[in-house]
Short mmCIF file of C-alpha atoms and ligand atoms in Angstrom, two decimals:
data_model
loop_
_atom_site.label_atom_id
_atom_site.label_comp_id
_atom_site.label_asym_id
_atom_site.label_seq_id
_atom_site.Cartn_x
_atom_site.Cartn_y
_atom_site.Cartn_z
CA MET A 412 65.53 93.52 163.69
CA GLU A 413 67.56 90.82 161.90
CA LYS A 414 71.10 91.61 160.85
CA GLN A 415 70.63 90.82 157.16
CA SER A 416 67.05 91.83 156.66
CA GLN A 417 66.04 91.79 153.02
CA VAL A 418 63.07 93.92 152.07
CA VAL A 419 61.46 94.14 148.65
CA VAL A 420 58.45 96.27 147.69
CA PHE A 421 56.38 95.48 144.60
CA GLY A 422 54.49 98.58 143.51
CA ILE A 423 53.52 101.02 140.81
CA TRP A 424 54.81 104.57 140.94
CA GLY A 425 51.45 106.39 140.81
CA SER A 426 49.65 104.35 143.48
CA SER A 427 49.00 106.00 146.82
CA TYR A 428 48.60 102.53 148.38
CA CYS A 429 52.15 101.68 147.29
CA LYS A 430 53.54 105.03 148.36
CA ARG A 431 52.32 104.35 151.91
CA VAL A 432 54.65 101.41 152.18
CA GLU A 433 57.64 103.27 150.78
CA ILE A 434 56.98 106.28 153.04
CA ALA A 435 56.78 104.08 156.15
CA LEU A 436 60.02 102.28 155.26
CA ALA A 437 61.79 105.56 154.51
CA LEU A 438 60.51 107.11 157.75
CA LYS A 439 62.04 104.26 159.72
CA GLY A 440 65.20 104.29 157.64
CA ILE A 441 64.75 100.72 156.38
CA PRO A 442 66.58 100.04 153.10
CA TYR A 443 64.52 98.23 150.49
CA GLU A 444 64.58 97.12 146.89
CA TYR A 445 61.73 98.47 144.76
CA VAL A 446 60.20 96.51 141.87
CA GLU A 447 57.93 98.45 139.51
CA GLU A 448 55.07 96.25 138.31
CA ASP A 449 53.16 96.41 135.04
CA LEU A 450 49.56 95.79 136.05
CA ALA A 451 48.60 95.03 132.45
CA ASN A 452 51.10 92.21 132.54
CA LYS A 453 51.55 91.16 136.16
CA SER A 454 54.82 89.44 136.95
CA GLU A 455 55.03 85.83 138.11
CA SER A 456 56.52 87.17 141.33
CA LEU A 457 53.51 89.41 142.05
CA LEU A 458 51.08 86.54 141.39
CA HIS A 459 53.19 84.29 143.58
CA TYR A 460 53.46 86.73 146.48
CA ASN A 461 49.87 88.03 146.35
CA PRO A 462 47.82 85.13 144.95
CA VAL A 463 44.63 86.26 146.68
CA HIS A 464 44.21 89.84 145.44
CA LYS A 465 46.98 89.94 142.80
CA LYS A 466 47.45 93.63 143.63
CA VAL A 467 50.25 95.96 144.64
CA PRO A 468 51.66 96.85 147.08
CA VAL A 469 53.30 93.69 148.33
CA LEU A 470 56.10 93.71 150.88
CA VAL A 471 58.45 90.74 150.86
CA HIS A 472 60.54 90.48 154.00
CA ASN A 473 63.21 87.80 153.97
CA GLY A 474 61.17 85.85 151.42
CA LYS A 475 57.87 86.16 153.32
CA SER A 476 55.13 88.24 151.69
CA ILE A 477 52.54 90.60 153.14
CA ALA A 478 49.76 92.22 151.10
CA GLU A 479 47.34 95.10 151.71
CA SER A 480 48.83 98.49 152.49
CA LEU A 481 47.26 98.96 155.94
CA VAL A 482 48.37 95.50 157.03
CA ILE A 483 51.86 96.22 155.70
CA LEU A 484 52.08 99.50 157.64
CA GLU A 485 51.24 97.68 160.87
CA TYR A 486 53.73 94.94 160.06
CA ILE A 487 56.48 97.50 159.49
CA ASP A 488 55.69 99.17 162.79
CA ASP A 489 55.60 95.85 164.68
CA CYS A 490 58.72 94.48 163.07
CA TRP A 491 61.08 97.46 163.18
CA LYS A 492 60.87 98.94 166.65
CA HIS A 493 63.45 101.64 165.99
CA GLY A 494 62.58 105.02 164.51
CA PRO A 495 59.27 106.81 164.81
CA LYS A 496 56.29 104.70 165.92
CA LEU A 497 53.45 104.76 163.39
CA LEU A 498 50.83 103.67 165.93
CA PRO A 499 50.68 104.58 169.63
CA GLU A 500 50.80 101.96 172.42
CA ASP A 501 47.33 102.69 173.74
CA PRO A 502 44.96 99.96 172.42
CA TYR A 503 41.96 102.26 172.23
CA LEU A 504 43.81 104.89 170.21
CA ARG A 505 45.25 102.21 167.94
CA ALA A 506 41.75 100.90 167.32
CA LYS A 507 40.44 104.36 166.54
CA LEU A 508 43.28 105.09 164.12
CA ARG A 509 42.67 101.76 162.37
CA PHE A 510 38.97 102.52 162.21
CA TRP A 511 39.48 105.87 160.47
CA ALA A 512 42.15 104.49 158.16
CA ASN A 513 39.68 101.81 157.05
CA PHE A 514 36.95 104.40 156.67
CA TYR A 515 39.29 106.50 154.56
CA ASP A 516 40.04 103.62 152.21
CA GLN A 517 36.58 102.10 152.00
CA LYS A 518 34.50 105.26 151.84
CA LEU A 519 36.60 108.28 150.87
CA LYS A 520 38.93 106.74 148.32
CA ALA A 521 36.07 104.78 146.78
CA SER A 522 34.02 107.97 146.58
CA ALA A 523 36.89 109.93 144.98
CA THR A 524 37.33 107.20 142.36
CA GLN A 525 33.60 107.38 141.60
CA ILE A 526 34.02 111.08 140.77
CA MET A 527 36.79 110.34 138.30
CA MET A 528 34.78 107.56 136.65
CA SER A 529 31.51 109.45 136.21
CA ARG A 530 30.35 112.30 133.98
CA GLY A 531 27.56 114.89 133.95
CA GLU A 532 24.84 114.63 136.57
CA GLU A 533 26.27 111.40 137.92
CA ARG A 534 29.52 113.24 138.55
CA GLU A 535 27.73 116.06 140.35
CA ARG A 536 26.10 113.48 142.61
CA ALA A 537 29.45 111.77 143.18
CA ILE A 538 31.02 115.11 144.21
CA LYS A 539 28.16 115.74 146.64
CA ASP A 540 28.55 112.22 148.09
CA PHE A 541 32.29 112.75 148.45
CA GLY A 542 31.70 116.02 150.32
CA GLU A 543 29.35 114.29 152.75
CA VAL A 544 31.73 111.40 153.40
CA LEU A 545 34.64 113.81 153.80
CA LYS A 546 32.69 115.79 156.42
CA VAL A 547 32.05 112.58 158.39
CA PHE A 548 35.78 111.79 158.19
CA GLU A 549 36.87 115.30 159.26
CA ASP A 550 34.43 115.44 162.17
CA GLY A 551 35.13 111.88 163.29
CA VAL A 552 38.88 112.27 163.27
CA LYS A 553 38.68 115.54 165.23
CA LYS A 554 36.25 114.09 167.76
CA ASP A 555 37.86 110.69 168.23
CA LEU A 556 41.56 111.44 168.24
CA PRO A 557 43.79 113.66 170.38
CA ALA A 558 45.63 116.53 168.69
CA GLU A 559 48.83 114.57 167.97
CA PHE A 560 47.01 111.73 166.16
CA PRO A 561 46.62 112.62 163.40
CA CYS A 562 49.26 115.24 163.08
CA PHE A 563 47.32 118.11 161.53
CA ASP A 564 50.45 120.25 161.21
CA GLY A 565 52.08 117.43 159.24
CA LYS A 566 55.29 117.45 161.30
CA ASN A 567 55.44 114.02 162.95
CA LEU A 568 54.06 111.50 160.53
CA GLY A 569 52.04 108.63 162.00
CA PHE A 570 49.80 105.86 160.68
CA LEU A 571 46.84 108.00 159.60
CA ASP A 572 49.07 110.77 158.26
CA ILE A 573 50.76 108.28 155.96
CA VAL A 574 47.41 106.84 154.89
CA VAL A 575 46.04 110.28 154.00
CA GLY A 576 49.29 111.96 152.92
CA SER A 577 50.02 109.26 150.35
CA SER A 578 47.04 110.62 148.35
CA ALA A 579 47.99 114.29 148.72
CA CYS A 580 49.49 114.64 145.25
CA ASN A 581 46.71 112.54 143.70
CA TYR A 582 44.16 115.06 144.99
CA GLU A 583 46.18 117.94 143.58
CA ALA A 584 46.46 116.22 140.21
CA SER A 585 42.77 115.26 140.12
CA HIS A 586 41.81 118.88 140.82
CA GLU A 587 43.73 119.87 137.72
CA VAL A 588 42.40 117.05 135.56
CA ALA A 589 38.78 116.83 136.66
CA GLY A 590 38.03 119.98 138.68
CA VAL A 591 37.98 120.82 142.36
CA ILE A 592 36.29 118.30 144.66
CA PHE A 593 37.17 119.95 148.00
CA SER A 594 38.61 123.31 148.97
CA PRO A 595 39.73 125.36 152.00
CA GLU A 596 36.17 126.73 152.10
CA THR A 597 34.30 123.41 152.02
CA ASN A 598 36.68 121.30 154.14
CA PRO A 599 39.22 123.51 155.97
CA THR A 600 40.55 120.80 158.29
CA PHE A 601 41.17 118.27 155.55
CA TRP A 602 42.55 120.89 153.19
CA SER A 603 45.14 122.22 155.63
CA TRP A 604 46.05 118.71 156.82
CA VAL A 605 46.61 117.44 153.26
CA THR A 606 48.59 120.59 152.40
CA ALA A 607 50.79 120.21 155.49
CA LEU A 608 51.38 116.53 154.70
CA LYS A 609 52.28 117.29 151.09
CA ASN A 610 54.87 119.80 152.31
CA HIS A 611 56.55 117.37 154.71
CA PRO A 612 60.11 116.86 153.40
CA LEU A 613 59.77 113.06 153.31
CA MET A 614 56.46 113.23 151.45
CA LYS A 615 57.96 115.71 149.01
CA ARG A 616 60.78 113.28 148.35
CA MET A 617 58.60 110.18 148.03
CA LEU A 618 55.40 111.31 146.34
CA PRO A 619 55.12 111.24 142.54
CA PRO A 620 55.73 114.41 140.48
CA HIS A 621 52.60 116.45 139.78
CA ASP A 622 52.96 116.60 135.98
CA LYS A 623 53.53 112.87 135.68
CA LEU A 624 50.42 112.17 137.78
CA VAL A 625 48.33 114.62 135.78
CA ALA A 626 49.36 112.91 132.53
CA LYS A 627 48.58 109.49 133.97
CA MET A 628 45.12 110.57 135.20
CA ARG A 629 44.28 112.18 131.86
CA GLN A 630 45.18 108.95 130.10
CA LYS A 631 43.34 106.74 132.59
CA TYR A 632 40.10 108.70 132.97
CA PHE A 633 39.91 110.98 129.92
CA GLN A 634 41.64 109.06 127.18
CA SER A 635 40.42 111.37 124.42
CA ALA A 636 41.64 114.53 126.26
N1 GSH B 904 43.31 97.49 149.52
C1 GSH B 904 44.52 97.43 148.76
C2 GSH B 904 44.32 98.17 147.45
C3 GSH B 904 45.51 98.01 146.50
C4 GSH B 904 45.14 98.34 145.08
O1 GSH B 904 43.98 98.66 144.75
N2 GSH B 904 46.14 98.25 144.20
C5 GSH B 904 45.90 98.49 142.79
C6 GSH B 904 46.88 99.53 142.27
S1 GSH B 904 46.54 101.11 142.99
C7 GSH B 904 46.18 97.21 142.02
O2 GSH B 904 47.13 96.53 142.26
N3 GSH B 904 45.32 96.90 141.05
C8 GSH B 904 45.50 95.76 140.20
C9 GSH B 904 44.24 95.01 139.98
O3 GSH B 904 43.18 95.41 140.49
O4 GSH B 904 44.28 94.00 139.27
C10 GSH B 904 45.68 98.00 149.59
O5 GSH B 904 45.40 98.79 150.51
O6 GSH B 904 46.82 97.61 149.37
#
């Protein structure tokens, strides 16, 4: 777009929300500066650029800030027309992709977090709930979207692939830390999609290392372990 575009991303390394933004920028070949935040001691800049939610990620483009990862992905796609398109032109398909991305964040991610936070019977219930929500997501995505959106073979990353793929390593790490919550047997479509996304060269380059994520999850959810 502009000749001297300046792009800064405020994030934390282990956050899938933040990784989405970095993956989208890398996919389009947009250079950016990355600022690692300390959420226990949020910087003045983060509070200034995201005064409403005070969360990462935040994208600052030529001094102007945008918050919320899904909003940022759309902004990147609208602003930088070169490189792969994250969303298609067709308004109906765009709406459907947005719908399932929102469902993924509001239902699936929330449900996965619930599993990590709970223990015993509550955890068993949380795993069952997650399975049900995941089935709705799998069936809905297959029914609503044509084969290329999402990209189940993980080759041409688009909006929903980035949304889901950014969590791929988090799932792998959580399986190691807290036990399996989905498998090729229970959710074959989601399993093979997430695996294909994780193996995409860009994802491999951008996503956090497994051992580092495992250590972080152990500390966050099982401090005594
Ligand atoms: N809906 C937001 C979620 C972002 C989010 O939850 N960020 C977390 C880190 S993973 C955060 O900044 N938490 C700090 C806080 O809650 O104070 C998005 O999509 O960007």
